[in-house]
Tab-separated table of C-alpha atoms and ligand atoms in Angstrom:
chain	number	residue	atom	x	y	z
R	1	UNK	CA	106.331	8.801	128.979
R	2	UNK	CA	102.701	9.246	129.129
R	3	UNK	CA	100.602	9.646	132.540
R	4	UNK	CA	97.662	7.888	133.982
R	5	UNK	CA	94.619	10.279	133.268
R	6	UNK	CA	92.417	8.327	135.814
R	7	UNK	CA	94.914	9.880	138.343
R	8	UNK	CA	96.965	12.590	136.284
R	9	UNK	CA	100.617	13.340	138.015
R	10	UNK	CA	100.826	17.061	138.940
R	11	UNK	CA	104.255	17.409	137.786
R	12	UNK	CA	103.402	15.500	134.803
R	13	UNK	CA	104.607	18.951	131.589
R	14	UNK	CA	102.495	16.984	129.730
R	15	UNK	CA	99.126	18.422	131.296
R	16	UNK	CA	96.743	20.735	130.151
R	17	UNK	CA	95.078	22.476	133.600
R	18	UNK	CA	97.149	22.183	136.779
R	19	UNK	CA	94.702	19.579	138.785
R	20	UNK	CA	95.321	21.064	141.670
R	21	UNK	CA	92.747	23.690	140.538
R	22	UNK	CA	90.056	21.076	139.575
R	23	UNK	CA	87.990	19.530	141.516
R	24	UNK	CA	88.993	15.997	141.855
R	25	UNK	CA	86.294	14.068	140.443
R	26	UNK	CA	86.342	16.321	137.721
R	27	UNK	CA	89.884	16.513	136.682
R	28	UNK	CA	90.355	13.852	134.068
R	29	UNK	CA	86.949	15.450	132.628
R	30	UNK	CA	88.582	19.007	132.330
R	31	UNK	CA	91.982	17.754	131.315
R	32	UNK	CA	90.736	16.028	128.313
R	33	UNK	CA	88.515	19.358	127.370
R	34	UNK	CA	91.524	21.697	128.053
R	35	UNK	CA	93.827	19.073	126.523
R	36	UNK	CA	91.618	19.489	123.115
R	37	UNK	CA	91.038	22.779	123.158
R	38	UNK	CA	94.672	23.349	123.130
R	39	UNK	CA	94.661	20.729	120.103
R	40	UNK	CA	91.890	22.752	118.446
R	41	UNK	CA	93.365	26.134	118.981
R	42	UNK	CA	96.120	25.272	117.295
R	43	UNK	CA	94.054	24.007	113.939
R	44	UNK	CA	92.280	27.070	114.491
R	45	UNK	CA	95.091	29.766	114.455
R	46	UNK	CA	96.077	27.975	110.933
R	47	UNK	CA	93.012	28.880	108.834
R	48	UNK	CA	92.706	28.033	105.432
R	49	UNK	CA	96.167	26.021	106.030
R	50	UNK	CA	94.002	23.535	108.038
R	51	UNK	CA	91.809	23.247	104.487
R	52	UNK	CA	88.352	24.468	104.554
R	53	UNK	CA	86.905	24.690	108.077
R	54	UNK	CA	84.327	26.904	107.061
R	55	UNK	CA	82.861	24.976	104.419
R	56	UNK	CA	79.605	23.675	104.572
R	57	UNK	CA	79.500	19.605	104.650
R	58	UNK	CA	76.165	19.178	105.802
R	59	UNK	CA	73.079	19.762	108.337
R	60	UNK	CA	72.401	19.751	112.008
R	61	UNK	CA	69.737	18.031	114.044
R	62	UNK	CA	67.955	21.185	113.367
R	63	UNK	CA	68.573	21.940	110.186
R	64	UNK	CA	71.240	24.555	110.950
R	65	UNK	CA	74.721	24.363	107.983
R	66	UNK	CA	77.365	22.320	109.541
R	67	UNK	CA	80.855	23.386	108.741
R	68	UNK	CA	83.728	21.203	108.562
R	69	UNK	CA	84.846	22.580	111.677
R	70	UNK	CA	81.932	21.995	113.617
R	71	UNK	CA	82.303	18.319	112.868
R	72	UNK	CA	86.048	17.946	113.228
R	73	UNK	CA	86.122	19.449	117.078
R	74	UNK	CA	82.459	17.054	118.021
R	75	UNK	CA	84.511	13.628	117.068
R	76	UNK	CA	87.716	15.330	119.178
R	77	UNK	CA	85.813	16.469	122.549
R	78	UNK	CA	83.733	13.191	122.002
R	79	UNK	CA	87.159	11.287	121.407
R	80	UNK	CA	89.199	12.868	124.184
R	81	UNK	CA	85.585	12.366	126.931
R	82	UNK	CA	85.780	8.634	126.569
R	83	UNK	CA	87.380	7.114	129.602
R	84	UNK	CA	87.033	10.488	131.513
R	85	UNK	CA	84.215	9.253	133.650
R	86	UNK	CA	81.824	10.493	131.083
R	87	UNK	CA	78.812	8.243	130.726
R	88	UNK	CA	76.283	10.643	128.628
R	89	UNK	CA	77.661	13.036	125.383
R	90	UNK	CA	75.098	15.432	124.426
R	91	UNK	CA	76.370	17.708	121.471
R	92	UNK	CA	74.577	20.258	119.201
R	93	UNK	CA	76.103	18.484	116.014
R	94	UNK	CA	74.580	14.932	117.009
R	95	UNK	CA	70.534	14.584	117.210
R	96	UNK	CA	71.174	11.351	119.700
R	97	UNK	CA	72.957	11.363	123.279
R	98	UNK	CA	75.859	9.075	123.195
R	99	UNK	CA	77.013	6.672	125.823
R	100	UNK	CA	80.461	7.085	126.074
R	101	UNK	CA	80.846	4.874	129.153
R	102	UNK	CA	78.148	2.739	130.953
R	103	UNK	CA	79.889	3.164	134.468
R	104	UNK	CA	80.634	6.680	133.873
R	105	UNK	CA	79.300	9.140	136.898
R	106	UNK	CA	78.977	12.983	134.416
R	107	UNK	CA	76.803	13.690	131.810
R	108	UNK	CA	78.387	16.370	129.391
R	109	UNK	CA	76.634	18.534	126.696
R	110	UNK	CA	78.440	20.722	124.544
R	111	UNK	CA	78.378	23.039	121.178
R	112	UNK	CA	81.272	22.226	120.294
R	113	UNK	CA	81.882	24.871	118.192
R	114	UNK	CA	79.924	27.977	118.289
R	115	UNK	CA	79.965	31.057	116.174
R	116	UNK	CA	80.735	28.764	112.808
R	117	UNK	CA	79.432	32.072	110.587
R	118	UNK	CA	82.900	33.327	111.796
R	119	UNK	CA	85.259	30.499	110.979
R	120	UNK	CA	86.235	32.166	107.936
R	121	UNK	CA	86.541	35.694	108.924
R	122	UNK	CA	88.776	34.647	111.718
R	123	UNK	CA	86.750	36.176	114.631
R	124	UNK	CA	86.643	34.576	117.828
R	125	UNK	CA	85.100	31.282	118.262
R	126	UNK	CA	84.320	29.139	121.099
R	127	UNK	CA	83.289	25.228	122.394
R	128	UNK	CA	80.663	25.553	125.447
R	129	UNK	CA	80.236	23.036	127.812
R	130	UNK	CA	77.849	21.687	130.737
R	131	UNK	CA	78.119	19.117	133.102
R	132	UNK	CA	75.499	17.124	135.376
R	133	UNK	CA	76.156	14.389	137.183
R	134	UNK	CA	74.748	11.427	135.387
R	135	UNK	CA	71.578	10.217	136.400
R	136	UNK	CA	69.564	6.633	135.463
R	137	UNK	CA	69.098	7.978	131.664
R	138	UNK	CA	69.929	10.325	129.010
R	139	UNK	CA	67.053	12.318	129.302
R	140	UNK	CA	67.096	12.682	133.235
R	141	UNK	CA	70.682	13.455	132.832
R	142	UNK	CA	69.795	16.748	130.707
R	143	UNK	CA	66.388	17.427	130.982
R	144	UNK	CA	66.465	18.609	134.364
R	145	UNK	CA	66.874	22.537	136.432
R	146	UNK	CA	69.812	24.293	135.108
R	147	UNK	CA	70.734	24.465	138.480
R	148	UNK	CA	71.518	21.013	138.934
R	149	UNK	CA	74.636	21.893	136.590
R	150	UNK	CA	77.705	20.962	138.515
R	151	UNK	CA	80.521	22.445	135.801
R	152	UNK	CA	80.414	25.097	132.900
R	153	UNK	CA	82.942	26.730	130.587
R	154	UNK	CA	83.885	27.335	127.336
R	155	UNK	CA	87.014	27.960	125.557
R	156	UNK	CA	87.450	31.003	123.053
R	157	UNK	CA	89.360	30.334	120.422
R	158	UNK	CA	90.616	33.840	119.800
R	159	UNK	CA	93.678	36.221	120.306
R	160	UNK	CA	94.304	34.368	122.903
R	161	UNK	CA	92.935	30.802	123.854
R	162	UNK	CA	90.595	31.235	127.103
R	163	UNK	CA	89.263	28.753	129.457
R	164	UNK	CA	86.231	30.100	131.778
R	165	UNK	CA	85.561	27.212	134.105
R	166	UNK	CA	83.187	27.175	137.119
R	167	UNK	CA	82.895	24.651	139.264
R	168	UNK	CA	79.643	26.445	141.608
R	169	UNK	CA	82.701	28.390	144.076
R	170	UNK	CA	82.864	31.403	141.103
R	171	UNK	CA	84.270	31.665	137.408
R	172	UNK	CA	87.729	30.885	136.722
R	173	UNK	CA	89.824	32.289	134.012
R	174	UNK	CA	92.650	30.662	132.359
R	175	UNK	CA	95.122	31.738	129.108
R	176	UNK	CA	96.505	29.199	127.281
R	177	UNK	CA	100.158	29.549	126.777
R	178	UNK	CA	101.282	28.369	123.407
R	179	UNK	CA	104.621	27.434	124.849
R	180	UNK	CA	103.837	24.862	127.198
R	181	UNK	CA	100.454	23.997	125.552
R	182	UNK	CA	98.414	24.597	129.227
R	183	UNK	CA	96.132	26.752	130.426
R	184	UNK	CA	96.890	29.226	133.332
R	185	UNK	CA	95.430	30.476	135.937
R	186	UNK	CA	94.554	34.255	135.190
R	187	UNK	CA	91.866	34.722	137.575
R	188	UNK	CA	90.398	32.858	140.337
R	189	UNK	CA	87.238	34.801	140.485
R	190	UNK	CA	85.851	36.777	137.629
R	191	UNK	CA	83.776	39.810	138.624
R	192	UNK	CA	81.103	41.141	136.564
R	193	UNK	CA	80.202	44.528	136.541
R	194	UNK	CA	77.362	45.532	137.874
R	195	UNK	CA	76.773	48.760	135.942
R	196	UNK	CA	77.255	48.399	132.046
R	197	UNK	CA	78.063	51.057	129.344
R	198	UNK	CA	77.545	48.679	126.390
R	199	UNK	CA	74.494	46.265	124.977
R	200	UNK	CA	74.528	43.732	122.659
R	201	UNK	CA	71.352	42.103	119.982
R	202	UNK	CA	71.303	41.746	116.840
R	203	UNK	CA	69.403	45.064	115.389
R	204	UNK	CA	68.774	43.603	112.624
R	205	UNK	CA	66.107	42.233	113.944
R	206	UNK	CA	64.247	45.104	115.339
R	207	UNK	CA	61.412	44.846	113.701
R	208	UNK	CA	60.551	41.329	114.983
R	209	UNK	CA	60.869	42.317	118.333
R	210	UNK	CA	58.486	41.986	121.216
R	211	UNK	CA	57.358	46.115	122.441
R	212	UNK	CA	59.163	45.206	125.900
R	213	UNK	CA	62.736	44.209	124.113
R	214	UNK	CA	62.262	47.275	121.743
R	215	UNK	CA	61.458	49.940	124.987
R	216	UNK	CA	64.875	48.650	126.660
R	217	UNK	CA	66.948	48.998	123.246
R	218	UNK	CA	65.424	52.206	122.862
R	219	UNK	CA	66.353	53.525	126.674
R	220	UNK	CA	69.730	52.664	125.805
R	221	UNK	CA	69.754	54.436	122.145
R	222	UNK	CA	68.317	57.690	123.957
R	223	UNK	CA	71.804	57.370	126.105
R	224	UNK	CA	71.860	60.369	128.465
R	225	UNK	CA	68.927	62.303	127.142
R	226	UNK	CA	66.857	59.546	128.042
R	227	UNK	CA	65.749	57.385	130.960
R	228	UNK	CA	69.471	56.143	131.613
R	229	UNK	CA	70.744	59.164	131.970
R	230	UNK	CA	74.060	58.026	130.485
R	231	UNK	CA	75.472	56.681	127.040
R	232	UNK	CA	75.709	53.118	126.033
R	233	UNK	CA	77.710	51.209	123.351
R	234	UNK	CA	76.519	48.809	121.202
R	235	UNK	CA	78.686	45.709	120.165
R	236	UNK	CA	77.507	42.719	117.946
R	237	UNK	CA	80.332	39.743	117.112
R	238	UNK	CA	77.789	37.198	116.104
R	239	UNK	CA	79.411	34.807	118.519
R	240	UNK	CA	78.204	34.225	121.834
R	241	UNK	CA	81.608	33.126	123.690
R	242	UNK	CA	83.178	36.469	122.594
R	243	UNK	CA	80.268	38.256	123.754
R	244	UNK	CA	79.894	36.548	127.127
R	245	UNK	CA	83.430	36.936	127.313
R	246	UNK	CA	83.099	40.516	126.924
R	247	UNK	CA	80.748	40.962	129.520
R	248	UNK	CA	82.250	39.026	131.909
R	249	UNK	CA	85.060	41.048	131.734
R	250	UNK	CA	83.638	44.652	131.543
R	251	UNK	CA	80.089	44.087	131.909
R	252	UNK	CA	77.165	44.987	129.586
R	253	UNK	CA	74.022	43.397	128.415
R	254	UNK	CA	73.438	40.635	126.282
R	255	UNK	CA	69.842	40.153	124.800
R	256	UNK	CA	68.917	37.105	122.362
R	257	UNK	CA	65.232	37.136	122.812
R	258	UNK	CA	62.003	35.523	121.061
R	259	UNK	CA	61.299	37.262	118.032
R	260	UNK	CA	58.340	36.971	115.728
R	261	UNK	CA	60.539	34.822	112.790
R	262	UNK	CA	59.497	32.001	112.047
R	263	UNK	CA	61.409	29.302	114.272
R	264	UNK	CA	62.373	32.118	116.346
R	265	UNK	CA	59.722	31.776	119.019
R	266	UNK	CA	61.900	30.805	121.188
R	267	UNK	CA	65.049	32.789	120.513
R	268	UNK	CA	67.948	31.132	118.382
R	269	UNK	CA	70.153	29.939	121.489
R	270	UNK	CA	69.886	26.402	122.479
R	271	UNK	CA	69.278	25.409	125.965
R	272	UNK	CA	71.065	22.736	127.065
R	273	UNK	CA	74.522	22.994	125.765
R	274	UNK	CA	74.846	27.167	125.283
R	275	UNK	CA	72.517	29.179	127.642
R	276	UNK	CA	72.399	27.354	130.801
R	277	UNK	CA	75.994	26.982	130.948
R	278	UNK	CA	76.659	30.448	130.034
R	279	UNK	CA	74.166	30.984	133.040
R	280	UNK	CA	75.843	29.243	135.760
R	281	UNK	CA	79.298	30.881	134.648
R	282	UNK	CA	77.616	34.648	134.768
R	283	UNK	CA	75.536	33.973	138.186
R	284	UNK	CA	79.310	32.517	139.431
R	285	UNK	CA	80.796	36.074	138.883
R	286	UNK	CA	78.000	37.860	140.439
R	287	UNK	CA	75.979	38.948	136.916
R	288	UNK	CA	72.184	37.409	136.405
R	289	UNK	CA	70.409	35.280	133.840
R	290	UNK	CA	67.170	35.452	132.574
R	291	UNK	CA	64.895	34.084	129.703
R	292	UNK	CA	63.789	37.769	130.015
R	293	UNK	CA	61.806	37.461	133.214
R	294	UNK	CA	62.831	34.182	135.066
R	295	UNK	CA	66.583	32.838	135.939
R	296	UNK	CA	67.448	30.778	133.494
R	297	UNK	CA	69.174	28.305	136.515
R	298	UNK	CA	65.652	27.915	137.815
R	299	UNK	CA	64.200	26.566	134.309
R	300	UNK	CA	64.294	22.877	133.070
R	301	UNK	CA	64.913	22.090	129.440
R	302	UNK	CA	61.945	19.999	127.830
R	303	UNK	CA	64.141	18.639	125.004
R	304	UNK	CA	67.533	17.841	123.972
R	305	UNK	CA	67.946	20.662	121.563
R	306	UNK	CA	65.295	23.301	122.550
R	307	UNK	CA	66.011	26.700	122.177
R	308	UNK	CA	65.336	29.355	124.837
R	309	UNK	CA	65.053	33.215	125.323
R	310	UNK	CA	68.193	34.309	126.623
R	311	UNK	CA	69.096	37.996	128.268
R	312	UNK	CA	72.210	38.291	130.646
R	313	UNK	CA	75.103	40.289	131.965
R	314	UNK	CA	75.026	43.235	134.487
R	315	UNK	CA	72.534	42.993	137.239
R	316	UNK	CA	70.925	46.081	137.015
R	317	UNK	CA	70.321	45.853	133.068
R	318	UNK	CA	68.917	42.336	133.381
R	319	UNK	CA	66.359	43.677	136.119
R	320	UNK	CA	65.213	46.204	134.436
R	321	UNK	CA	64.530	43.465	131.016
R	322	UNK	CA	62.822	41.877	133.467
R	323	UNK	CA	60.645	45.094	134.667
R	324	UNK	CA	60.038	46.167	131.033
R	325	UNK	CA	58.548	42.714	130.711
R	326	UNK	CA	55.857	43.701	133.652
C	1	AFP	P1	76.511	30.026	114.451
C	1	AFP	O1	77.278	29.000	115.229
C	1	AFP	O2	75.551	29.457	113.465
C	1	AFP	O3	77.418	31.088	113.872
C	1	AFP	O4	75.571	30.769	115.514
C	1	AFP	C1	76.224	31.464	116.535
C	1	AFP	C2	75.170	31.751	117.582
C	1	AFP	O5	74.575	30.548	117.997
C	1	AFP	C3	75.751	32.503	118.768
C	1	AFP	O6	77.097	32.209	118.994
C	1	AFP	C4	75.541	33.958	118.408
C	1	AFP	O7	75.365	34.768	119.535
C	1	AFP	C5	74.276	33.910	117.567
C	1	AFP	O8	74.180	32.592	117.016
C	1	AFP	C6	74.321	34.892	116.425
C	1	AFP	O9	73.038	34.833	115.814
C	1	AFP	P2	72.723	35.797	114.583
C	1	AFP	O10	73.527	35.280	113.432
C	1	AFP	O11	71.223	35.650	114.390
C	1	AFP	O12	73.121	37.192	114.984
């Protein structure tokens, strides 16, 4: 016995997200991610039994190594989107926006798997996801203020299986229990905190960094001795849904910024489908958002794929970014 997913029955065991937690309009949209993220999680938790997921099979829009997995979970969120109202699929492993449905009213854009460098080393992975409400083309549908977003989540694919979902009323938080295959509400509203003891970039990089990125690493290497006048952490997964997970939860700084690589003039962290909804989803639980200096949610994205600065998480870290960069 199946259900309708135009008009999914609450009782139904069957679903993924209790709908009466989704906004209506949205809810065959968020079943059908939550639905195959469960799907995915459980390909994911089997590893090398699943064959290779890490192995290379080809090359993105941009030239970036596409593994297996990356391909296998774009043709199931693109699968699972059609006849979910969907009209526009934008998605880091396709150079093209696909129309899933003519009559569709959303316009989604996704990575649908990000953090691929840690596929095989099972550290937490994640899909990230955006949603606009579709407008007369592709291109006005995503190229367009950050702000116009009107859903964002992602779902890390880790010890446990984690929906953050906000809808522009704060950042929910559900756990997906491997017993009934849905997602639970953990958290109605996520609170980030506004002080944070830990910051995360990739050092490796330091000595491509712009003087104003390396003054606010180097306030928070001097820990109490220096201008903070306390210690900070450092943590570096490689994976930006564990990170933004981490901060959501107990606060910190995250810091992807230009660099002077090549191709790295504008950071490494795409736009579209990975900053501005990890944006919307920090601003919802009371953290900020910045391309350094200006609020991400206030910026429009030229192109599909473009990549863009990207420094969030506690308020008062990301203001003082923002006063380092005068
Ligand atoms: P991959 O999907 O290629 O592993 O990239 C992951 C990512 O886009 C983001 O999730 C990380 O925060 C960032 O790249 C890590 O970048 P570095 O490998 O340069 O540290």
């Amino acid at each position: 016995m199946g259900h309708n997913r135009d008009d999914p029955n609450p009782e139904d065991p069957m679903l993924a997200i209790d709908p009466a937690l989704i906004p209506e309009h949205l809810r065959p949209v968020i079943e059908a991610m939550c639905r195959t993220g469960a799907e995915l999680s459980r390909v994911i938790a089997k590893g090398p039994l699943a064959g290779k997921l890490g192995a290379g099979v080809g090359e993105n829009s941009d030239g970036d190594q596409q593994k297996a997995l990356d391909v296998m979970a774009d043709e199931m969120f693109e699968a699972a989107l059609r006849g979910t109202g969907v009209r526009y699929y934008a998605s880091e492993e396709q150079e093209t926006v696909l129309t899933l449905d003519p009559e569709g009213g959303y316009a989604l854009a996704t990575d649908p798997l990000d953090g691929s460098s840690n596929i095989d080393v099972n550290v937490t992975i994640g899909t990230i996801f955006s949603v606009f409400a579709a407008a007369e083309s592709a291109e006005a549908s995503f190229l367009r203020p950050a702000s116009d977003q009107i859903a964002a989540g992602y779902i890390a694919y880790g010890p446990q299986t984690l929906l953050a979902v906000t809808f522009g009323a704060g950042t929910m938080l559900f756990v997906l229990d491997p017993d009934s295959g849905s997602f639970v509400l953990s958290e109605d509203r996520m609170a980030l905190p506004e002080a944070a003891k830990e910051f995360s970039i990739n050092a490796s990089n330091r000595r491509h960094w712009t003087a104003p990125v390396r003054a606010y690493v180097e306030e928070c290497e001097a820990g109490r001795e220096g201008a903070k006048g306390k210690d900070m952490n450092f943590r570096w997964v490689g994976s930006l849904v564990a990170e933004t997970h981490r901060i959501l939860t107990r606060g910190g700084t995250f810091l992807y910024p230009a660099d002077a690589r090549p191709s790295y003039g504008n950071g490494r962290l795409r736009m579209v489908y990975e900053v501005a909804p990890m944006a919307f989803l920090v601003e919802q639980a009371g953290g900020k958002a910045t391309d350094g200096t200006r609020p991400i949610l206030s910026l429009t994205a030229e192109e599909l794929h473009e990549r863009r600065p990207f420094v969030f998480g506690s308020a008062e870290e990301v203001d003082r970014i923002a006063e380092l960069h005068g």
